[in-house]
Short mmCIF file of C-alpha atoms in Angstrom, two decimals:
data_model
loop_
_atom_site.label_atom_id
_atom_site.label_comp_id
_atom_site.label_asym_id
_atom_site.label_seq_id
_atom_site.Cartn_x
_atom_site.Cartn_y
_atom_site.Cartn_z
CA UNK Q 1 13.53 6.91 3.94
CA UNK Q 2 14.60 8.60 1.02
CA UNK Q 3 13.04 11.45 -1.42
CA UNK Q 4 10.81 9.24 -4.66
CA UNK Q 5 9.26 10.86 -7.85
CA UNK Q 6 6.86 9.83 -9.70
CA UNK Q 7 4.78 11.56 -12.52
CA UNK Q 8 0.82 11.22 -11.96
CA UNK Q 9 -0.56 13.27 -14.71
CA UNK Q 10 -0.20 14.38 -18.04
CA UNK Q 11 -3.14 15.80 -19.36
CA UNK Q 12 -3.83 17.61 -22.76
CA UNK Q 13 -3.35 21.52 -22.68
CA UNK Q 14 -6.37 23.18 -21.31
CA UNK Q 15 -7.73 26.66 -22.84
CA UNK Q 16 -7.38 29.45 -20.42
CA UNK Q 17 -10.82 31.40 -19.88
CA UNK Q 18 -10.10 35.02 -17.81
CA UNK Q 19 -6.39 34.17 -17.81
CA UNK Q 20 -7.35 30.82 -15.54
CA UNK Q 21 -6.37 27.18 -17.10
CA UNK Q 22 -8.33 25.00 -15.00
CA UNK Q 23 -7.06 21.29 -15.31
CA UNK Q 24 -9.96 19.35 -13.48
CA UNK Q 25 -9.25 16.15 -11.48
CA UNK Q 26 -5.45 16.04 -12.08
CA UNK Q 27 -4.40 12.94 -11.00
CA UNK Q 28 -1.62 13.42 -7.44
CA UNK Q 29 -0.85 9.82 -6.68
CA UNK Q 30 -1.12 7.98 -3.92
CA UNK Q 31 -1.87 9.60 -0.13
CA UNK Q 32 1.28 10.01 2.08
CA UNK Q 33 1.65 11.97 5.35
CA UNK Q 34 4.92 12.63 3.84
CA UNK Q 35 3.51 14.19 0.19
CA UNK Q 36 4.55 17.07 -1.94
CA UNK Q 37 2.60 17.50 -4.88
CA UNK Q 38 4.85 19.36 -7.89
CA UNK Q 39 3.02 21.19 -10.91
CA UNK Q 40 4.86 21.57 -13.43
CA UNK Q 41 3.66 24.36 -15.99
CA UNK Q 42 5.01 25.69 -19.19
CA UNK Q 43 3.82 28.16 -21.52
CA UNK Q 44 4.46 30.15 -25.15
CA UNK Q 45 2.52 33.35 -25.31
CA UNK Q 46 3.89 36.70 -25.13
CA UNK Q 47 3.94 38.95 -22.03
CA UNK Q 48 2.33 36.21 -20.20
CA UNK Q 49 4.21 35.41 -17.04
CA UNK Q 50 2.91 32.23 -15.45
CA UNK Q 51 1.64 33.86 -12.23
CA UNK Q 52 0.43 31.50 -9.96
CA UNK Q 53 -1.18 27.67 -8.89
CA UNK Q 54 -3.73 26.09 -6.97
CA UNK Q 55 -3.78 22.60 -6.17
CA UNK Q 56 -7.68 21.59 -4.69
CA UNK Q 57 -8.19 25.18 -4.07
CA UNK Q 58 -4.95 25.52 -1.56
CA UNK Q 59 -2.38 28.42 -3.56
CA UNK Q 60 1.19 26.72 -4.22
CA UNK Q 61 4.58 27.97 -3.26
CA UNK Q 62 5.98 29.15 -6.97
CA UNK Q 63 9.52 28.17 -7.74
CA UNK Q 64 11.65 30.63 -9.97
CA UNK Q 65 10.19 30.90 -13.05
CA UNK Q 66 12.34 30.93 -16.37
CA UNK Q 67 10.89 33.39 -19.17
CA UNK Q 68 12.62 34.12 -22.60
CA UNK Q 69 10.85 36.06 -25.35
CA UNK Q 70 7.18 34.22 -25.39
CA UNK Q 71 8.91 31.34 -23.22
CA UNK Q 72 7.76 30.25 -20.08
CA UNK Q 73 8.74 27.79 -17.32
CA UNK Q 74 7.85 27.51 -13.65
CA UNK Q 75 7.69 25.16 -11.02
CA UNK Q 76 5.16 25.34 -8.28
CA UNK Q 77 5.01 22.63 -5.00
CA UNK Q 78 2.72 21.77 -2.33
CA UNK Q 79 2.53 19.59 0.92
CA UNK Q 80 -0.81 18.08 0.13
CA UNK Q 81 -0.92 14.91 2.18
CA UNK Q 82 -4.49 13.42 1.14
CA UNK Q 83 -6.50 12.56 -1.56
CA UNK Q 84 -5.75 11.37 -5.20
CA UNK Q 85 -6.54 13.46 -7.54
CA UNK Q 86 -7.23 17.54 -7.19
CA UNK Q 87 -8.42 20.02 -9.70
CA UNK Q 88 -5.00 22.66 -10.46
CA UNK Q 89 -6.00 26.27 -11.55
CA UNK Q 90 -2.67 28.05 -13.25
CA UNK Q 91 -3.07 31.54 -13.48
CA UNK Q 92 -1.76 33.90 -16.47
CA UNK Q 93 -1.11 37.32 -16.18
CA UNK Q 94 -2.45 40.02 -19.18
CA UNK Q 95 -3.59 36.93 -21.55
CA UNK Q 96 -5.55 34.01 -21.67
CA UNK Q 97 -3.61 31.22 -23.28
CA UNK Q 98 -5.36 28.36 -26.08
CA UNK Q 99 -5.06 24.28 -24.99
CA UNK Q 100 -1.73 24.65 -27.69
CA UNK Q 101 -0.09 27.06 -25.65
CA UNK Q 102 0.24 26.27 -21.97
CA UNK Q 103 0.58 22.55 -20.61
CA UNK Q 104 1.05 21.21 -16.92
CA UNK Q 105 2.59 17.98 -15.81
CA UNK Q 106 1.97 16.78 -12.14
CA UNK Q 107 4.65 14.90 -9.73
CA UNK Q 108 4.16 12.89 -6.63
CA UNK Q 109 7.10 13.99 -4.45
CA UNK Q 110 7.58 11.13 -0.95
CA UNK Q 111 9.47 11.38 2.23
CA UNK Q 112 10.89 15.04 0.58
CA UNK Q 113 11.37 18.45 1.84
CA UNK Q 114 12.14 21.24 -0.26
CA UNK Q 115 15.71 22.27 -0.07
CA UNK Q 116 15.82 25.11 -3.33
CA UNK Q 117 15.39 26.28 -6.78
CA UNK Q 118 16.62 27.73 -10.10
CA UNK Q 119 15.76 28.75 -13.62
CA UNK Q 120 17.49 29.59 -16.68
CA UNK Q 121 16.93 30.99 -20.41
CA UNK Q 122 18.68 31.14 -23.65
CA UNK Q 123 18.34 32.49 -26.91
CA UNK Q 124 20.71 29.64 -28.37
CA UNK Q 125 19.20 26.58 -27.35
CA UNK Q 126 21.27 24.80 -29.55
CA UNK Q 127 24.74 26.42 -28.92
CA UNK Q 128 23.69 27.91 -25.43
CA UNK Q 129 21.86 25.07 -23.97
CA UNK Q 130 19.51 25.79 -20.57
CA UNK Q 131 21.18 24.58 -17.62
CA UNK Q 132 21.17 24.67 -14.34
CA UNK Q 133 25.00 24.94 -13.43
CA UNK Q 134 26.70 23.10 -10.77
CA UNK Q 135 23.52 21.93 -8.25
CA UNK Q 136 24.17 19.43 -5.65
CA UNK Q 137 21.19 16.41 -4.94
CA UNK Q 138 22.14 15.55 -1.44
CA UNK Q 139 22.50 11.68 -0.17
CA UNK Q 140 18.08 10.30 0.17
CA UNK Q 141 17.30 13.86 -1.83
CA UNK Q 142 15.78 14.55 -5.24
CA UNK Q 143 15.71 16.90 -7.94
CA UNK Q 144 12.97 17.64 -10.82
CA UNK Q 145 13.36 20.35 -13.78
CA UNK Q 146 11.10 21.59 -16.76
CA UNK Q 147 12.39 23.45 -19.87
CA UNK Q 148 10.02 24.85 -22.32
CA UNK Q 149 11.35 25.72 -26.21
CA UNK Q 150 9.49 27.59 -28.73
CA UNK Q 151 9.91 24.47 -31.70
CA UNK Q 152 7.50 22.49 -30.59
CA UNK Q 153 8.82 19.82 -32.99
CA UNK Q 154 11.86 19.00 -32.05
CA UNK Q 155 12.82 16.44 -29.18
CA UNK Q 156 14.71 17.08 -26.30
CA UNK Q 157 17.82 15.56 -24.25
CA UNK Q 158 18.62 15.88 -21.02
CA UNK Q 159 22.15 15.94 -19.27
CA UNK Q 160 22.61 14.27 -15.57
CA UNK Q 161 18.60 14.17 -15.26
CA UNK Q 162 16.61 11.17 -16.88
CA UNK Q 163 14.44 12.84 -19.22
CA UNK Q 164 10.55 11.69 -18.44
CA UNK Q 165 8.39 13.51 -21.05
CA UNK Q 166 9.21 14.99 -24.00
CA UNK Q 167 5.58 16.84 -25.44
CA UNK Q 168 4.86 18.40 -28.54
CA UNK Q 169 2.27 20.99 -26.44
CA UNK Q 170 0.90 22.09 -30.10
CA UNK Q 171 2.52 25.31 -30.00
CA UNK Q 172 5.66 24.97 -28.33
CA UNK Q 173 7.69 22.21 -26.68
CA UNK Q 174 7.23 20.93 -22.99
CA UNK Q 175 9.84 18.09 -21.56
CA UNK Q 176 10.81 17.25 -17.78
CA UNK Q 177 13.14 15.68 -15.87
CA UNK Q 178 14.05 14.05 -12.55
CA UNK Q 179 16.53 12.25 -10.41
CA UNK Q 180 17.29 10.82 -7.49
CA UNK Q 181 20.49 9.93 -8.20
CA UNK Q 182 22.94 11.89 -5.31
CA UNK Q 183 26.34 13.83 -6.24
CA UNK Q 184 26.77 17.49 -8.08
CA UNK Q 185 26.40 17.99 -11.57
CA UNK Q 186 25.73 20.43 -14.21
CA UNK Q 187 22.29 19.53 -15.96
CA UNK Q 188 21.36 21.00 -19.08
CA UNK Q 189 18.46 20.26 -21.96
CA UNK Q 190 19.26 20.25 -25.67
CA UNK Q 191 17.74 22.61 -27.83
CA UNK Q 192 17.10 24.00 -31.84
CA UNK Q 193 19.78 27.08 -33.16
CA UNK Q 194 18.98 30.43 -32.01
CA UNK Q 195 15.44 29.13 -30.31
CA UNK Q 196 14.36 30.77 -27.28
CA UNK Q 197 14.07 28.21 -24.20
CA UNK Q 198 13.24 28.65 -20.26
CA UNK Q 199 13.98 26.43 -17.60
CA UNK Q 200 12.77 26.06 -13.75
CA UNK Q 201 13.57 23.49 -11.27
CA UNK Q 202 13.56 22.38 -7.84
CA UNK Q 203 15.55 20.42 -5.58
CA UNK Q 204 14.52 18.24 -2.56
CA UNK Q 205 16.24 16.35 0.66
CA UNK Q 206 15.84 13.36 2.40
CA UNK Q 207 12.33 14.41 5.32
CA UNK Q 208 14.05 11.58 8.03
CA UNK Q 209 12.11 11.57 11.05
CA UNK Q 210 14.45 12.94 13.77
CA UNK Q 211 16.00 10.41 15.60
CA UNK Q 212 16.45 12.40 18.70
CA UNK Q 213 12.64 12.35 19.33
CA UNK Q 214 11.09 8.63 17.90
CA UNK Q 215 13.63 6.96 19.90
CA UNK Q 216 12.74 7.46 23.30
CA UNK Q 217 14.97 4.86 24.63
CA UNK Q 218 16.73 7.05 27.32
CA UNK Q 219 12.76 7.63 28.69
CA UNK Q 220 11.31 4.03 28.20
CA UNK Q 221 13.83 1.94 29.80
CA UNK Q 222 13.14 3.22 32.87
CA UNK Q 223 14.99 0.12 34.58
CA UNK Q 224 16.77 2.02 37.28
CA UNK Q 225 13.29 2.61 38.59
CA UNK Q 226 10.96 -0.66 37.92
CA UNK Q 227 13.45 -3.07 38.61
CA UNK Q 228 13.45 -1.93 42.77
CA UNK Q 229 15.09 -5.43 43.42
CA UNK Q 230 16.18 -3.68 46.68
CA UNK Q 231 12.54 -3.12 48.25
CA UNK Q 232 10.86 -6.53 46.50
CA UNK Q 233 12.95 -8.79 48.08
CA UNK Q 234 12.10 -8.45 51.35
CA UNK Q 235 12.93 -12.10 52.12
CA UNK Q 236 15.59 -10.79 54.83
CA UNK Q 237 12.46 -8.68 56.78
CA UNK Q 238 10.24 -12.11 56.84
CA UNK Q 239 12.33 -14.74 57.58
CA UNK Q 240 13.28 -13.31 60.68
CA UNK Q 241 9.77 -13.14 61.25
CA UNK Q 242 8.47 -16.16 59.22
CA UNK Q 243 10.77 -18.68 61.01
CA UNK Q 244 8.62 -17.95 64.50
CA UNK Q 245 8.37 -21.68 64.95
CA UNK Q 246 10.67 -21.50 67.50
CA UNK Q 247 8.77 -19.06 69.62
CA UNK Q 248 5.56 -21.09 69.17
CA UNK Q 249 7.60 -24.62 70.18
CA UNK Q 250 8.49 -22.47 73.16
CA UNK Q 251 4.86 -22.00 74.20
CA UNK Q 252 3.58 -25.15 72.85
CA UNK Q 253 5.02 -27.03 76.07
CA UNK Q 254 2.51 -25.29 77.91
CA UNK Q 255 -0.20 -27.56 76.99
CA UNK Q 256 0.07 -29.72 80.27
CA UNK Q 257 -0.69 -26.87 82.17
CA UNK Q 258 -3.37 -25.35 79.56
CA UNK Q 259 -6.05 -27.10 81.75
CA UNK Q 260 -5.33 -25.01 84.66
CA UNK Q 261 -5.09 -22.18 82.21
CA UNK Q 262 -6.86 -20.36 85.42
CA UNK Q 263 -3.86 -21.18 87.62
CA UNK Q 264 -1.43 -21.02 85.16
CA UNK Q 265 -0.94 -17.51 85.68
CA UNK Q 266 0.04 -18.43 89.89
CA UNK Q 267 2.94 -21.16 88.24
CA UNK Q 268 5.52 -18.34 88.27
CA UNK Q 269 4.82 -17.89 91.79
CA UNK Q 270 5.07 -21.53 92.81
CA UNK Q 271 8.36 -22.01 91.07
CA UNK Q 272 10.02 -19.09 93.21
#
């Protein structure tokens, strides 16, 4: 199998109330023993680190988060296995941002385990764009990135990642990208002159089940032992048994005397 992305949700911005943005019923996708679940939150508020994210009440691992003047971008994942949708709290430190400031996006991550992740900031997104250097998507493996910018107008383009949305978040902008495409590359996201921007991302490989353990084959054919071809046929032991008929055409003869089985016995005396 190899790593597959797909976005599930995209709801509108959610007011924060005691620093909490609670985005209710977030749609994950469809269930997979093999599911990550990826959260994908950017924000525009000052001092306001993103801090942390629950997915159905279960805390995420936080990826590195990318933070440049009011900018914010951070990546957060999951193993979360079951179920299809789950309500995601983000948590703000200091400040409680409006439903125009912060904004999530949610991924369905397959057959994927996480491998690592990045961030980066500019001041010049527009003659310093946000990238993420030389990173390296291994052969089955996957790779998704957000950027956040402070214009909120003005779209975006991504390098070496296909560019999947591209929001106008009200008061600042929010785009992602993904690929599955492997090789290494340097990825980067266009910005506006001398705007602030912040970038996170994370990269996944191929989750192959290991071969050494499925495939059992040096247990299961167990043909040195089942096939005892050397104690079933016993056809040697009973034939020289079986083929008794001439021992019984031996005694057979004896049926002229049978009548005087009671002197029979005295016949080996009589002969000598």
């Amino acid at each position: 199998m190899a790593v597959s992305i797909t976005q599930t949700a995209n709801p509108a911005g959610v007011a924060a109330a005691s620093t909490v943005a609670t985005y209710t019923d977030a749609a994950i996708g469809t269930a997979h023993p093999n599911r990550i679940v990826v959260v994908l939150v950017g924000s525009e508020l000052a001092s306001t680190p993103i801090a942390s994210c629950t997915l159905g009440g279960s805390a995420m691992n936080a990826g590195t988060q990318g933070n440049q003047g009011a900018v914010y971008a951070r990546a957060f994942y999951l193993a979360y296995p079951t179920g299809t949708t789950a309500t995601v709290e983000v948590t703000f430190t200091t400040n409680s941002p409006s439903d125009t400031q912060n904004h999530i996006a949610v991924y369905n991550v397959s057959d994927g385990a996480y491998s690592s992740e990045g961030s980066d900031v500019t001041t010049d997104a527009k003659d310093d764009l946000l990238t993420t250097g030389s990173t390296t998507i291994a052969a089955g493996g996957g790779m998704i990135a957000i950027a956040s910018f402070a214009a909120d107008t003005t779209a975006r383009t991504w390098s070496n990642l296909t560019g999947d949305l591209d929001v106008d978040a009200g008061g600042f902008r929010f785009t992602t990208a993904t690929s599955t495409t492997a090789g290494a590359a340097t990825r980067t996201c266009t910005g506006d002159n001398n705007e602030d921007g912040a970038m996170s991302w994370l990269i996944f490989i191929d989750l192959t089940p290991s071969a050494s353990i499925s495939p059992s084959a040096s247990v299961s054919p167990s043909a040195s032992v089942s096939p005892s071809a050397s104690i079933s046929p016993s056809a040697s032991a009973s034939a020289s048994v079986s083929p008794s008929a001439s021992v019984s055409a031996s005694v057979s003869p004896s049926a002229s005397i049978s009548p005087s089985a009671s002197i029979s016995p005295s016949a080996s005396v009589s002969a000598s």
